[in-house]
Amino acid sequence: MATEQAAENYTVEDLVALNPYNPDILNDLEKFVNEQVSSQTYNLDANLSLLRLYQFEPERMSIQIVARILIKALMAMPAPDFSLCLFLIPEHVIDLTNVSDVQHAVLLPSVFVATFFYVRSLNCFESILSSLVYTFVVANGGAIQDIDSSFSLPGGFEQAIQTYAIHLLSLTYQKVPRPVLAEAINIEGLALDKFLEYHAANSGWVIEKGGQSQVIVLPRNEFNHPELKKNTADSVPFEHVTRIFPVLS
Amino acid sequence: MAAPYDREDGLAPPPQQQQHAPDAYDPNYVPDSVKTFVVHLYRHIRDKNVYEIHQMYEGGFQRLSDRLFRDAPWPSAEAVAPYCDGDHVFLLLYRELWYRHAHARLSPLTAAHRAESWTNYCDLFGVVLHGVVNMQLPNQWLWDMVDEFVYQFQSFCQYRAKLKNKTEDELNQLKQFDKAWNVYGVLNYLQALVEKSMITQILEREKEGLEQFTATDGYDYEGGSNVLKVLGYYSMIGLLRIHCLLGDYHTGLKCLAPIDLNQQGVYTIVIGSHISTIYHYGFANLMMRRYVEATREFNKILLYILKYKQYHQKSPQYDQILKKNEQMYALLAICLSLCPQNKLIDENVSTQLKEKYNDKMTKMQRYDDEAYAAYDELFSYACPKFITPSPPVLDQPLTNYNQDAYRLQLKLFLYEVKQQQLLSGIRSYLRLYSTIAIGKLAQYMEVDEATLRSILMTYKHKMHAVDSDGKIVSSADFDFYIVEDIIHIVESKPTKSHGDYFLRQILKFEEMIGELEKVQLD
C-alpha cells in the first residue's frame, strides 16, 4: 500500500527511470499508455517497461493496451520502435504465420490493425503504409467496428503516417510527381492544394510544371542528392579518433 | 577446534560410504589440501593481498577441483568454517565458489540446490550493498560473480521451463522454491548494485578528471574496498545480458550506455567481461538492424581474440573464449550478408571468416530457400539462450516451453531476412544501370509502375535506419534517387578508407614501440 501511495507522487517517467523492475507500477504504466493516446504524446521507455512487466506476469496482460502500444510505435517511424515492441510480445498474442494472406494474419482482432501494417510493410508489392490505412479502413468501413467496437485509432495517427511518408519521399525523390505524392499521403484535390501551399511556405517545397502533371521539388539532402554526401564519404567519426588520443599526448 | 571430522590420520573415508558411488560425498570431510587452501585464502583476503588471492582463485581452486572434486562437490561451508574463524563474509564467498562448482560439474542439479545458491547470492549482495565490506578482491572474481549470477538465473529459467519429464518430487521442489531466482529479484539486485555503487557518477566524474577509477583498474589504493564499485560496474554488463535474454535490446543498450566502448576501460581488463560485453552489444545492435555498428564491434573484438587468445590457453575460461569467438564469427557472417560492407573488416578477421563461413555466406546472399536454412542455422548457433521469465503454471498439462522465447526471436529475425530477400530483386536490376526510366524498369520486372515506386520506397525504408543518436544512417552499398520518372543510380565507389587505416596502424605501431621499450639491452 505504501508503495502505491509513494508511486503517485512521482511522474511515470520518474518511475521508469528509478524503479522499472517493480510489479506495482504496472497499473500506472497502463494509465500512462492511455494518456499517451489521448494527449498525443509518446514515451518508448515506459511502453517497453510495460511490455516487460507483461512478460513477467502474463496473466495481467491487456490486449487492448498492447494494441495501443503497437500503434503508437508505428507512429514513431522511422524509429524502429515497432520491431522493438514485437520482440517482447509472446507468439500466441500476435500470430504472424501467414503474413502473405491478410485475412488469416491474426487471431486476436484488436491487434488486427497494427499487424496489418506489419504485414503490408513486409509485402513490398503493395502501396506505401499510409494509403493502406485508408484503403483498409475506408473500403472495409464497417469491418473495424465489427471486430472490436471499442477500438479506435489514436489521435494524430494520420499525421504521423503522413509525416513518415513524406520523409521517405524526400529520401527517394528530387522531384516527385503530384499523383505519386497524393497516393502516398492519401490526400487529393483541394485538400492537397492546401497541403502543398503549406509546405511550400514552411518546408521549402517548390512546385513546378513537370512532364505530365505538377511536380514537387523536395528539399535537398544527402540522400536524394548524393553529391552532398561525398563530403562525408571518407570522414572518420570523432569517437574513433579518440582512440589515439593516448598516443598523441 | 578438535572436531570429530578432523582426521589426523589423513585416511580416506570409511569403506562403507564408498559403496554407494554417487553418495560417497561426505560434506563434512575436509581433505588436508582443502584445509590449507581455506586457511591461506582467508589470510590473503584479510591482508588484502589481491595478487595472492587471484593466484589461489584462478589456480589453486581449479587445481583442487580437477584433482579431488571432479564429480563431487567441495566440502560444505560448515565443514570449512573452523579454518577461517567462521568468518561470515568469507563463508558467503566460499559458498559462492561451492555453488559455482556444483553448477559446472554436477548434473542434474536439483531445484533445492539452485534455490540455496540464490539465497547465498542474496546474502552476499546484501552484505555488499550495506557497504560494510572492506575487502579488495581480484576483478576476475568479481566479474565471475556477476557472470555466474546471470548464468544461474538463465539456467534456472531453462530448467523450470522443461516440465514434461519432471518427477513428482522435482515439481514439489519447484512449488516449494517458487521465490527463488524470480526475475524481479535478479534485476533489482543488479540495479541496486549499479545505484549503490554510484558507478555512473564515478564514470562521469572520471571523464572530467575528478576521479580515479579506470586508471587504477578499479582498485582502491586509499584503504577502501573495490568490491561495491566494481560489482556495480560489472552489473551494467549483467543488465545488458539479461535484457538481451528477454528480447529487450533497446533497454539493454541503455544499461550499457555509461561505458564508452571506444576506449579501454575496466570492461577490457578481464577478457571474459570484454568478450561478453561486445558479444551482447553486437547482438543487440544486430537485432535492432544496426548492422554497421555490430560489424564494427565484432571486427574489433575478433581481432583482439586472434592476437591474445594464446595467453589464455591455460585459463579456465579458455573454452568459453573459443566458443564465443566462433559465435561472433557466425554473427559477423550474418551482418555482412544482410548488409555488405567493404571497408570495415580487418584482413586477418576476413581470412578467418572466409575459412569458416564462405560457403554459408554465398548461400545466404542468394536469398533462396537454402539461404533461410543457412540464416536459421547460424542464428540458432550464435544467439543467446533466451528465457521465459514468468514462473511456470504447475497444474496444467505439463509441457516444455523453454524454447518459446528463442522461437519468437528467431521468427522475427527471419522476417527481417525475408524483407531483405524481397528487395534483392530490385538490387540486382539497379546494379545494371546508371539511369533508367521507371516505366522501363517496371516492364523488365513485370510489375506496374505504382508497384515499382512502392518497391523503391520500401528499399529506402529498409536501408535507412535511425541510429542511436537519432540521425538517419544509410546502410546501403549503393543508392539511387528519382527525378520525376527517371531513376539515377549512384554506385558508391569503394573508396579506400584512409582514416580508419591510419588509425589502426598508429595504434599498432604504438603497441610495438611499447614492447620494444620493454626489451632491455645489456
Coordinates of N, CA and C in Angstrom, one line a residue, chain B residues 65-154:
Chain B
S65 N 39.9 -28.6 -7.7 CA 38.6 -29.1 -8.3 C 38.9 -30.2 -9.2
D66 N 40.0 -30.1 -10.1 CA 40.3 -31.1 -11.0 C 40.8 -32.4 -10.3
R67 N 41.6 -32.1 -9.3 CA 42.2 -33.3 -8.6 C 41.2 -34.1 -7.7
L68 N 40.6 -33.3 -6.9 CA 39.8 -34.0 -5.8 C 38.3 -34.0 -6.0
F69 N 37.8 -33.0 -6.8 CA 36.4 -32.8 -6.9 C 35.8 -32.9 -8.3
R70 N 36.4 -33.8 -9.1 CA 35.9 -33.8 -10.5 C 34.4 -33.9 -10.6
D71 N 33.8 -34.8 -9.9 CA 32.4 -35.0 -10.0 C 31.7 -34.8 -8.7
A72 N 32.4 -34.4 -7.7 CA 31.8 -34.2 -6.4 C 31.8 -32.8 -6.0
P73 N 31.0 -32.4 -5.0 CA 31.0 -31.1 -4.5 C 32.2 -30.9 -3.5
W74 N 32.6 -29.7 -3.3 CA 33.5 -29.4 -2.3 C 32.9 -29.6 -0.9
P75 N 33.8 -29.7 0.1 CA 33.2 -29.8 1.4 C 32.3 -28.7 1.8
S76 N 31.3 -28.9 2.6 CA 30.3 -27.9 2.9 C 31.0 -26.7 3.7
A77 N 30.3 -25.6 3.6 CA 30.8 -24.4 4.3 C 30.9 -24.6 5.8
E78 N 30.0 -25.4 6.4 CA 30.1 -25.6 7.8 C 31.3 -26.4 8.1
A79 N 31.7 -27.3 7.2 CA 32.9 -28.1 7.5 C 34.2 -27.3 7.5
V80 N 34.2 -26.3 6.6 CA 35.5 -25.5 6.5 C 35.5 -24.3 7.4
A81 N 34.3 -24.1 8.1 CA 34.2 -22.9 8.9 C 35.3 -22.7 9.9
P82 N 35.7 -23.8 10.6 CA 36.8 -23.7 11.6 C 38.1 -23.1 11.0
Y83 N 38.3 -23.3 9.8 CA 39.6 -22.9 9.2 C 39.6 -21.4 8.8
C84 N 38.5 -20.8 9.0 CA 38.5 -19.3 8.6 C 37.8 -18.5 9.7
D85 N 38.0 -19.0 10.9 CA 37.4 -18.3 12.1 C 35.9 -18.2 11.9
G86 N 35.3 -19.0 11.1 CA 33.8 -18.9 10.9 C 33.4 -17.6 10.4
D87 N 34.3 -16.9 9.7 CA 34.0 -15.5 9.2 C 32.8 -15.6 8.2
H88 N 31.8 -14.8 8.6 CA 30.5 -14.9 7.8 C 30.7 -14.5 6.4
V89 N 31.4 -13.4 6.1 CA 31.6 -13.0 4.7 C 32.4 -14.0 3.9
F90 N 33.5 -14.5 4.6 CA 34.3 -15.5 3.9 C 33.5 -16.7 3.5
L91 N 32.6 -17.1 4.4 CA 31.8 -18.3 4.1 C 30.8 -18.0 3.0
L92 N 30.3 -16.8 2.9 CA 29.5 -16.4 1.7 C 30.3 -16.6 0.4
L93 N 31.5 -16.1 0.4 CA 32.3 -16.2 -0.7 C 32.6 -17.7 -1.0
Y94 N 32.9 -18.4 0.0 CA 33.2 -19.9 -0.2 C 32.0 -20.6 -0.8
R95 N 30.8 -20.3 -0.3 CA 29.6 -20.9 -0.8 C 29.4 -20.5 -2.3
E96 N 29.7 -19.3 -2.6 CA 29.6 -18.8 -4.0 C 30.4 -19.7 -4.9
L97 N 31.7 -20.0 -4.5 CA 32.5 -20.9 -5.2 C 31.9 -22.3 -5.2
W98 N 31.4 -22.7 -4.1 CA 30.8 -24.1 -4.0 C 29.7 -24.3 -5.0
Y99 N 28.8 -23.3 -5.0 CA 27.6 -23.5 -5.9 C 28.0 -23.3 -7.4
R100 N 29.1 -22.5 -7.6 CA 29.5 -22.3 -9.0 C 30.1 -23.6 -9.5
H101 N 30.9 -24.2 -8.6 CA 31.5 -25.5 -9.0 C 30.4 -26.6 -9.2
A102 N 29.4 -26.5 -8.3 CA 28.3 -27.5 -8.4 C 27.5 -27.3 -9.8
H103 N 27.3 -26.1 -10.1 CA 26.6 -25.8 -11.4 C 27.4 -26.3 -12.6
A104 N 28.7 -26.2 -12.5 CA 29.5 -26.6 -13.6 C 29.7 -28.1 -13.7
R105 N 29.8 -28.7 -12.6 CA 30.3 -30.1 -12.6 C 29.2 -31.1 -12.3
L106 N 28.2 -30.7 -11.5 CA 27.2 -31.7 -11.1 C 26.0 -31.6 -11.9
S107 N 25.6 -32.7 -12.5 CA 24.3 -32.7 -13.1 C 23.6 -34.0 -12.8
P108 N 22.3 -34.1 -12.6 CA 21.5 -32.9 -12.6 C 21.5 -32.2 -11.3
L109 N 21.3 -30.9 -11.4 CA 21.3 -30.1 -10.2 C 19.8 -29.9 -9.7
T110 N 19.6 -30.2 -8.5 CA 18.2 -30.1 -8.1 C 17.7 -28.6 -7.9
A111 N 16.4 -28.5 -7.8 CA 15.9 -27.1 -7.6 C 16.3 -26.6 -6.2
A112 N 16.4 -27.6 -5.3 CA 16.8 -27.2 -4.0 C 18.2 -26.5 -4.0
H113 N 19.1 -27.2 -4.6 CA 20.5 -26.6 -4.7 C 20.4 -25.2 -5.4
R114 N 19.7 -25.1 -6.5 CA 19.6 -23.8 -7.2 C 19.1 -22.7 -6.3
A115 N 18.0 -23.1 -5.5 CA 17.4 -22.2 -4.6 C 18.4 -21.7 -3.5
E116 N 19.2 -22.7 -3.0 CA 20.1 -22.4 -2.0 C 21.2 -21.4 -2.5
S117 N 21.6 -21.6 -3.8 CA 22.6 -20.7 -4.4 C 22.0 -19.3 -4.5
W118 N 20.7 -19.2 -4.9 CA 20.0 -17.9 -4.9 C 20.1 -17.2 -3.6
T119 N 19.7 -18.0 -2.5 CA 19.8 -17.4 -1.2 C 21.2 -16.9 -0.9
N120 N 22.2 -17.7 -1.2 CA 23.5 -17.2 -1.0 C 23.9 -15.9 -1.7
Y121 N 23.5 -15.8 -2.9 CA 23.8 -14.6 -3.7 C 23.0 -13.4 -3.0
C122 N 21.8 -13.7 -2.6 CA 21.0 -12.6 -1.9 C 21.8 -12.1 -0.7
D123 N 22.3 -13.1 0.1 CA 23.0 -12.7 1.3 C 24.3 -12.0 1.0
L124 N 25.0 -12.5 0.0 CA 26.3 -11.9 -0.4 C 26.1 -10.5 -0.9
F125 N 25.2 -10.3 -1.8 CA 24.9 -9.0 -2.4 C 24.4 -8.1 -1.3
G126 N 23.6 -8.7 -0.4 CA 23.0 -7.9 0.7 C 24.1 -7.3 1.6
V127 N 25.1 -8.1 1.9 CA 26.3 -7.6 2.7 C 27.0 -6.5 1.9
V128 N 27.2 -6.7 0.6 CA 28.0 -5.7 -0.2 C 27.2 -4.4 -0.2
L129 N 25.8 -4.5 -0.4 CA 25.0 -3.3 -0.6 C 25.0 -2.5 0.7
H130 N 25.2 -3.2 1.9 CA 25.1 -2.5 3.1 C 26.4 -1.7 3.3
G131 N 27.4 -1.9 2.4 CA 28.6 -1.1 2.4 C 29.5 -1.4 3.6
V132 N 29.4 -2.6 4.2 CA 30.2 -2.9 5.3 C 31.5 -3.7 4.9
V133 N 31.6 -4.0 3.6 CA 32.7 -4.8 3.1 C 33.9 -4.0 2.9
N134 N 35.1 -4.4 3.4 CA 36.3 -3.6 3.2 C 37.4 -4.5 2.6
M135 N 36.9 -5.5 1.8 CA 38.0 -6.4 1.1 C 38.3 -5.7 -0.2
Q136 N 39.4 -6.2 -0.7 CA 39.8 -5.9 -2.1 C 39.8 -7.3 -2.8
L137 N 39.0 -7.5 -3.8 CA 39.0 -8.8 -4.5 C 39.5 -8.6 -5.9
P138 N 40.1 -9.7 -6.5 CA 40.5 -9.5 -7.9 C 39.3 -9.3 -8.8
N139 N 39.5 -8.5 -9.9 CA 38.5 -8.2 -10.8 C 37.9 -9.5 -11.4
Q140 N 38.8 -10.4 -11.7 CA 38.4 -11.7 -12.3 C 37.3 -12.3 -11.4
W141 N 37.4 -12.3 -10.1 CA 36.5 -13.0 -9.2 C 35.2 -12.2 -9.2
L142 N 35.3 -10.8 -9.2 CA 34.1 -10.0 -9.1 C 33.3 -10.2 -10.4
W143 N 34.0 -10.2 -11.6 CA 33.3 -10.4 -12.8 C 32.6 -11.8 -12.8
D144 N 33.4 -12.8 -12.4 CA 32.8 -14.2 -12.4 C 31.5 -14.2 -11.5
M145 N 31.5 -13.4 -10.5 CA 30.4 -13.4 -9.6 C 29.1 -13.0 -10.4
V146 N 29.3 -11.8 -11.0 CA 28.1 -11.3 -11.8 C 27.7 -12.2 -12.9
D147 N 28.8 -12.7 -13.6 CA 28.5 -13.5 -14.8 C 27.8 -14.8 -14.4
E148 N 28.3 -15.4 -13.3 CA 27.7 -16.6 -12.8 C 26.3 -16.4 -12.3
F149 N 26.0 -15.2 -11.6 CA 24.7 -14.9 -11.2 C 23.7 -14.9 -12.3
V150 N 24.1 -14.2 -13.4 CA 23.2 -14.2 -14.6 C 23.1 -15.6 -15.2
Y151 N 24.2 -16.3 -15.2 CA 24.1 -17.6 -15.8 C 23.2 -18.5 -15.0
Q152 N 23.3 -18.5 -13.7 CA 22.5 -19.4 -12.9 C 21.0 -19.0 -13.0
F153 N 20.7 -17.7 -13.2 CA 19.3 -17.3 -13.4 C 18.8 -17.9 -14.7
Q154 N 19.7 -17.7 -15.8 CA 19.3 -18.2 -17.1 C 19.1 -19.7 -17.0

